[in-house]
mmCIF file of C-alpha atoms in Angstrom:
data_model
loop_
_atom_site.group_PDB
_atom_site.id
_atom_site.type_symbol
_atom_site.label_atom_id
_atom_site.label_comp_id
_atom_site.label_asym_id
_atom_site.label_seq_id
_atom_site.Cartn_x
_atom_site.Cartn_y
_atom_site.Cartn_z
ATOM 1 C CA MET Z 13 -10.591 63.928 0.446
ATOM 2 C CA ILE Z 14 -8.336 66.994 0.747
ATOM 3 C CA ARG Z 15 -6.579 65.461 3.748
ATOM 4 C CA PHE Z 16 -6.053 62.176 1.885
ATOM 5 C CA ALA Z 17 -4.726 63.999 -1.195
ATOM 6 C CA SER Z 18 -2.347 65.969 1.008
ATOM 7 C CA ARG Z 19 -0.961 62.776 2.525
ATOM 8 C CA MET Z 20 -0.571 61.298 -0.948
ATOM 9 C CA GLY Z 21 1.382 64.374 -2.047
ATOM 10 C CA VAL Z 22 3.707 64.029 0.919
ATOM 11 C CA ALA Z 23 4.214 60.355 0.091
ATOM 12 C CA LEU Z 24 5.104 61.191 -3.505
ATOM 13 C CA THR Z 25 7.670 63.739 -2.361
ATOM 14 C CA VAL Z 26 9.241 61.593 0.350
ATOM 15 C CA CYS Z 27 9.447 58.489 -1.820
ATOM 16 C CA GLY Z 28 11.177 60.492 -4.503
ATOM 17 C CA LEU Z 29 13.680 61.949 -2.052
ATOM 18 C CA LEU Z 30 14.470 58.633 -0.377
ATOM 19 C CA ALA Z 31 14.927 56.643 -3.565
ATOM 20 C CA GLY Z 32 18.702 56.461 -3.540
ATOM 21 C CA PRO Z 33 21.199 54.303 -5.406
ATOM 22 C CA ALA Z 34 21.054 50.530 -5.070
ATOM 23 C CA GLN Z 35 23.253 48.654 -2.610
ATOM 24 C CA ALA Z 36 26.440 46.988 -3.824
ATOM 25 C CA ALA Z 37 25.685 43.658 -5.474
ATOM 26 C CA GLY Z 38 26.070 40.560 -3.339
ATOM 27 C CA ASP Z 39 26.996 37.006 -4.290
ATOM 28 C CA PRO Z 40 23.845 34.937 -5.010
ATOM 29 C CA ALA Z 41 25.692 31.623 -4.570
ATOM 30 C CA ALA Z 42 26.940 32.621 -1.118
ATOM 31 C CA GLY Z 43 23.497 33.998 -0.331
ATOM 32 C CA LYS Z 44 21.895 30.689 -1.215
ATOM 33 C CA THR Z 45 24.105 28.952 1.335
ATOM 34 C CA LYS Z 46 23.271 31.496 4.040
ATOM 35 C CA PHE Z 47 19.574 31.266 3.230
ATOM 36 C CA GLU Z 48 19.473 27.545 4.050
ATOM 37 C CA THR Z 49 18.785 28.492 7.674
ATOM 38 C CA CYS Z 50 15.670 30.331 6.489
ATOM 39 C CA THR Z 51 14.156 27.592 4.333
ATOM 40 C CA GLY Z 52 12.347 25.964 7.262
ATOM 41 C CA CYS Z 53 9.897 28.881 7.201
ATOM 42 C CA HIS Z 54 10.281 30.756 3.927
ATOM 43 C CA SER Z 55 10.503 27.806 1.520
ATOM 44 C CA ILE Z 56 7.459 25.885 2.730
ATOM 45 C CA PRO Z 57 4.255 26.787 0.864
ATOM 46 C CA GLY Z 58 1.521 27.853 3.254
ATOM 47 C CA TYR Z 59 3.804 28.053 6.297
ATOM 48 C CA THR Z 60 2.453 30.350 9.002
ATOM 49 C CA ASN Z 61 3.833 32.245 11.963
ATOM 50 C CA ALA Z 62 2.684 30.643 15.237
ATOM 51 C CA TYR Z 63 1.298 33.643 17.104
ATOM 52 C CA PRO Z 64 -0.188 35.773 15.845
ATOM 53 C CA THR Z 65 -1.061 33.489 12.956
ATOM 54 C CA TYR Z 66 -0.260 34.755 9.465
ATOM 55 C CA HIS Z 67 1.673 33.447 6.482
ATOM 56 C CA VAL Z 68 5.390 34.157 6.565
ATOM 57 C CA PRO Z 69 6.198 36.507 3.684
ATOM 58 C CA ARG Z 70 7.086 35.385 0.205
ATOM 59 C CA LEU Z 71 10.625 36.531 -0.566
ATOM 60 C CA GLY Z 72 11.384 35.289 -4.076
ATOM 61 C CA GLY Z 73 11.766 38.315 -6.353
ATOM 62 C CA GLN Z 74 11.828 40.900 -3.565
ATOM 63 C CA HIS Z 75 13.998 44.003 -4.044
ATOM 64 C CA ALA Z 76 17.519 43.417 -2.737
ATOM 65 C CA ASP Z 77 17.821 46.802 -1.030
ATOM 66 C CA TYR Z 78 14.580 46.255 0.851
ATOM 67 C CA ILE Z 79 15.701 42.807 2.046
ATOM 68 C CA ILE Z 80 18.926 44.308 3.393
ATOM 69 C CA SER Z 81 16.995 47.077 5.123
ATOM 70 C CA ALA Z 82 14.580 44.571 6.684
ATOM 71 C CA LEU Z 83 17.381 42.323 7.948
ATOM 72 C CA LYS Z 84 19.124 45.295 9.539
ATOM 73 C CA ALA Z 85 15.877 46.324 11.229
ATOM 74 C CA TYR Z 86 15.393 42.831 12.659
ATOM 75 C CA GLN Z 87 19.023 42.716 13.748
ATOM 76 C CA SER Z 88 18.810 46.039 15.587
ATOM 77 C CA GLY Z 89 15.433 45.276 17.140
ATOM 78 C CA GLU Z 90 13.692 48.077 15.250
ATOM 79 C CA ARG Z 91 11.404 45.387 13.860
ATOM 80 C CA GLN Z 92 10.217 42.999 16.549
ATOM 81 C CA HIS Z 93 10.245 39.270 15.835
ATOM 82 C CA PRO Z 94 12.202 36.863 18.091
ATOM 83 C CA THR Z 95 13.017 34.311 15.384
ATOM 84 C CA MET Z 96 14.058 36.902 12.825
ATOM 85 C CA HIS Z 97 16.151 38.738 15.421
ATOM 86 C CA ALA Z 98 17.940 35.518 16.350
ATOM 87 C CA ASN Z 99 18.568 34.541 12.736
ATOM 88 C CA SER Z 100 19.808 37.974 11.696
ATOM 89 C CA SER Z 101 21.900 38.759 14.780
ATOM 90 C CA SER Z 102 25.066 37.106 13.470
ATOM 91 C CA LEU Z 103 24.787 38.297 9.866
ATOM 92 C CA SER Z 104 27.454 40.607 8.517
ATOM 93 C CA GLU Z 105 26.769 43.359 5.998
ATOM 94 C CA GLN Z 106 28.155 41.085 3.278
ATOM 95 C CA ASP Z 107 25.953 38.186 4.408
ATOM 96 C CA MET Z 108 22.900 40.413 4.060
ATOM 97 C CA GLN Z 109 23.932 41.569 0.609
ATOM 98 C CA ASN Z 110 24.512 37.973 -0.468
ATOM 99 C CA ILE Z 111 21.121 36.789 0.807
ATOM 100 C CA ALA Z 112 19.431 39.752 -0.854
ATOM 101 C CA ALA Z 113 21.182 39.024 -4.152
ATOM 102 C CA TYR Z 114 20.019 35.406 -4.024
ATOM 103 C CA LEU Z 115 16.399 36.189 -3.195
ATOM 104 C CA SER Z 116 16.052 39.022 -5.685
ATOM 105 C CA SER Z 117 17.609 37.171 -8.612
ATOM 106 C CA SER Z 118 16.589 33.548 -8.169
ATOM 107 C CA THR Z 119 13.950 32.131 -10.492
ATOM 108 C CA LYS Z 120 13.705 28.779 -8.708
ATOM 109 C CA ILE Z 121 10.355 29.091 -6.989
ATOM 110 C CA VAL Z 122 7.574 26.980 -5.511
ATOM 111 C CA ALA Z 123 4.027 27.530 -6.689
ATOM 112 C CA ASP Z 124 1.512 27.983 -3.893
ATOM 113 C CA SER Z 125 -2.069 29.142 -3.742
ATOM 114 C CA ASN Z 126 -2.969 32.652 -2.688
ATOM 115 C CA PRO Z 127 -6.713 32.748 -1.909
ATOM 116 C CA ILE Z 128 -8.086 36.283 -1.790
ATOM 117 C CA ARG Z 129 -10.696 37.144 0.837
ATOM 118 C CA GLY Z 130 -10.969 40.940 0.696
ATOM 119 C CA ASN Z 131 -12.442 43.168 -2.007
ATOM 120 C CA ALA Z 132 -9.605 43.649 -4.492
ATOM 121 C CA SER Z 133 -11.632 46.023 -6.682
ATOM 122 C CA ALA Z 134 -12.238 48.364 -3.759
ATOM 123 C CA GLY Z 135 -8.585 48.025 -2.791
ATOM 124 C CA LYS Z 136 -7.480 49.161 -6.232
ATOM 125 C CA LYS Z 137 -9.359 52.433 -5.757
ATOM 126 C CA LYS Z 138 -7.663 52.984 -2.402
ATOM 127 C CA SER Z 139 -4.214 52.090 -3.749
ATOM 128 C CA VAL Z 140 -3.696 55.491 -5.398
ATOM 129 C CA ALA Z 141 -1.790 56.613 -2.292
ATOM 130 C CA CYS Z 142 0.586 53.653 -2.631
ATOM 131 C CA VAL Z 143 1.621 54.170 -6.255
ATOM 132 C CA ALA Z 144 4.534 56.554 -5.658
ATOM 133 C CA CYS Z 145 6.560 54.031 -3.676
ATOM 134 C CA HIS Z 146 5.089 50.645 -4.603
ATOM 135 C CA GLY Z 147 3.872 51.128 -8.174
ATOM 136 C CA PRO Z 148 0.293 50.810 -9.471
ATOM 137 C CA ASP Z 149 0.320 47.010 -9.218
ATOM 138 C CA GLY Z 150 2.737 46.515 -6.325
ATOM 139 C CA ASN Z 151 5.722 45.905 -8.609
ATOM 140 C CA GLY Z 152 7.298 49.311 -8.084
ATOM 141 C CA PRO Z 153 10.840 49.889 -9.394
ATOM 142 C CA ILE Z 154 12.241 51.742 -6.349
ATOM 143 C CA PRO Z 155 14.618 49.210 -4.729
ATOM 144 C CA LEU Z 156 14.333 50.539 -1.178
ATOM 145 C CA TYR Z 157 10.583 49.870 -1.019
ATOM 146 C CA PRO Z 158 9.133 46.352 -1.025
ATOM 147 C CA ARG Z 159 7.348 44.764 -3.899
ATOM 148 C CA LEU Z 160 3.807 43.956 -2.757
ATOM 149 C CA ALA Z 161 2.378 42.096 -5.744
ATOM 150 C CA GLY Z 162 1.619 38.478 -4.927
ATOM 151 C CA GLN Z 163 2.492 38.800 -1.247
ATOM 152 C CA HIS Z 164 0.296 36.845 1.162
ATOM 153 C CA GLU Z 165 -2.902 38.756 1.845
ATOM 154 C CA ASP Z 166 -2.854 38.139 5.593
ATOM 155 C CA TYR Z 167 0.790 39.226 5.831
ATOM 156 C CA LEU Z 168 -0.030 42.505 4.071
ATOM 157 C CA LEU Z 169 -3.061 42.924 6.325
ATOM 158 C CA LYS Z 170 -0.969 42.490 9.467
ATOM 159 C CA THR Z 171 1.715 44.841 8.153
ATOM 160 C CA LEU Z 172 -0.775 47.651 7.561
ATOM 161 C CA GLN Z 173 -2.382 47.057 10.954
ATOM 162 C CA ASP Z 174 1.049 47.182 12.612
ATOM 163 C CA TYR Z 175 1.776 50.561 11.023
ATOM 164 C CA LYS Z 176 -1.605 51.850 12.160
ATOM 165 C CA THR Z 177 -1.037 50.705 15.760
ATOM 166 C CA ASN Z 178 2.627 51.847 15.891
ATOM 167 C CA LYS Z 179 4.027 48.324 16.156
ATOM 168 C CA ARG Z 180 6.064 49.251 13.096
ATOM 169 C CA ASN Z 181 7.459 52.730 12.601
ATOM 170 C CA ASN Z 182 7.664 54.564 9.310
ATOM 171 C CA SER Z 183 6.557 58.166 8.979
ATOM 172 C CA VAL Z 184 5.326 57.788 5.395
ATOM 173 C CA MET Z 185 3.367 54.615 6.093
ATOM 174 C CA LYS Z 186 1.966 56.065 9.307
ATOM 175 C CA GLY Z 187 0.584 59.019 7.372
ATOM 176 C CA ILE Z 188 -0.963 56.758 4.745
ATOM 177 C CA VAL Z 189 -2.704 54.311 7.094
ATOM 178 C CA LEU Z 190 -3.910 56.905 9.592
ATOM 179 C CA SER Z 191 -7.217 57.509 7.816
ATOM 180 C CA LEU Z 192 -7.760 53.932 6.626
ATOM 181 C CA THR Z 193 -10.573 51.861 8.097
ATOM 182 C CA GLU Z 194 -10.199 48.146 8.812
ATOM 183 C CA GLN Z 195 -12.178 47.486 5.633
ATOM 184 C CA ASP Z 196 -9.845 49.734 3.627
ATOM 185 C CA ILE Z 197 -6.851 47.818 4.972
ATOM 186 C CA SER Z 198 -8.456 44.482 4.138
ATOM 187 C CA ASP Z 199 -9.258 45.627 0.600
ATOM 188 C CA LEU Z 200 -5.760 47.009 -0.017
ATOM 189 C CA ALA Z 201 -4.207 43.747 1.141
ATOM 190 C CA ALA Z 202 -6.515 41.840 -1.198
ATOM 191 C CA TYR Z 203 -5.665 44.070 -4.158
ATOM 192 C CA PHE Z 204 -1.892 43.791 -3.910
ATOM 193 C CA ALA Z 205 -1.995 40.085 -3.046
ATOM 194 C CA SER Z 206 -4.038 39.416 -6.182
ATOM 195 C CA GLN Z 207 -1.621 41.090 -8.591
ATOM 196 C CA PRO Z 208 0.207 38.845 -11.100
ATOM 197 C CA LYS Z 209 3.947 38.595 -11.732
ATOM 198 C CA GLY Z 210 4.587 39.062 -8.050
ATOM 199 C CA LEU Z 211 6.538 37.501 -5.219
ATOM 200 C CA SER Z 212 7.002 33.760 -4.829
ATOM 201 C CA VAL Z 213 8.037 31.147 -2.288
ATOM 202 C CA MET Z 214 11.690 30.172 -2.688
ATOM 203 C CA ALA Z 215 12.303 26.491 -3.409
ATOM 204 C CA GLN Z 216 14.412 24.115 -1.347
ATOM 205 C CA ASP Z 217 16.938 21.994 -3.225
#
């Protein structure tokens, strides 16, 4: 318990220090045009990555700064995904800002089901370590950190597992997941996925 509380204290401090000013606003209309390349995966309800199999993330309503950060990580190879690397490789800084502005501000969404398999109640108890960066319900206000509410449960599950196995690198997240069991990870994913007023699938015109 002391070790977990210590990690939570570090997370609170680091999240506070890293929460900087928001990126310059992009052009949502231009972002919508650029995002057309992405609709084949991100605008189809229930669409899954081929291997390993998991739902591609919901992006509607995501923080703009986080989207920009994620695109840069895919572009540089810091985050490994062949399709995302290919799609982001030619994007300029302005392109990324425009896409982020479109995704974060658009209200045109597609409803899709989000069945929950883990124990959301148990996940809520474990989520205390996540509050500083992601908010108590996954709708945290810090723009650099992703909103988690309503995200696909299996995507959240894979993300936490990737941090635990060093497939994704983040010192804060590494410290948080280090002591989590597989059941803890499953329950956390269930809790944040089940939260209302969360992320949505973007609609195709």
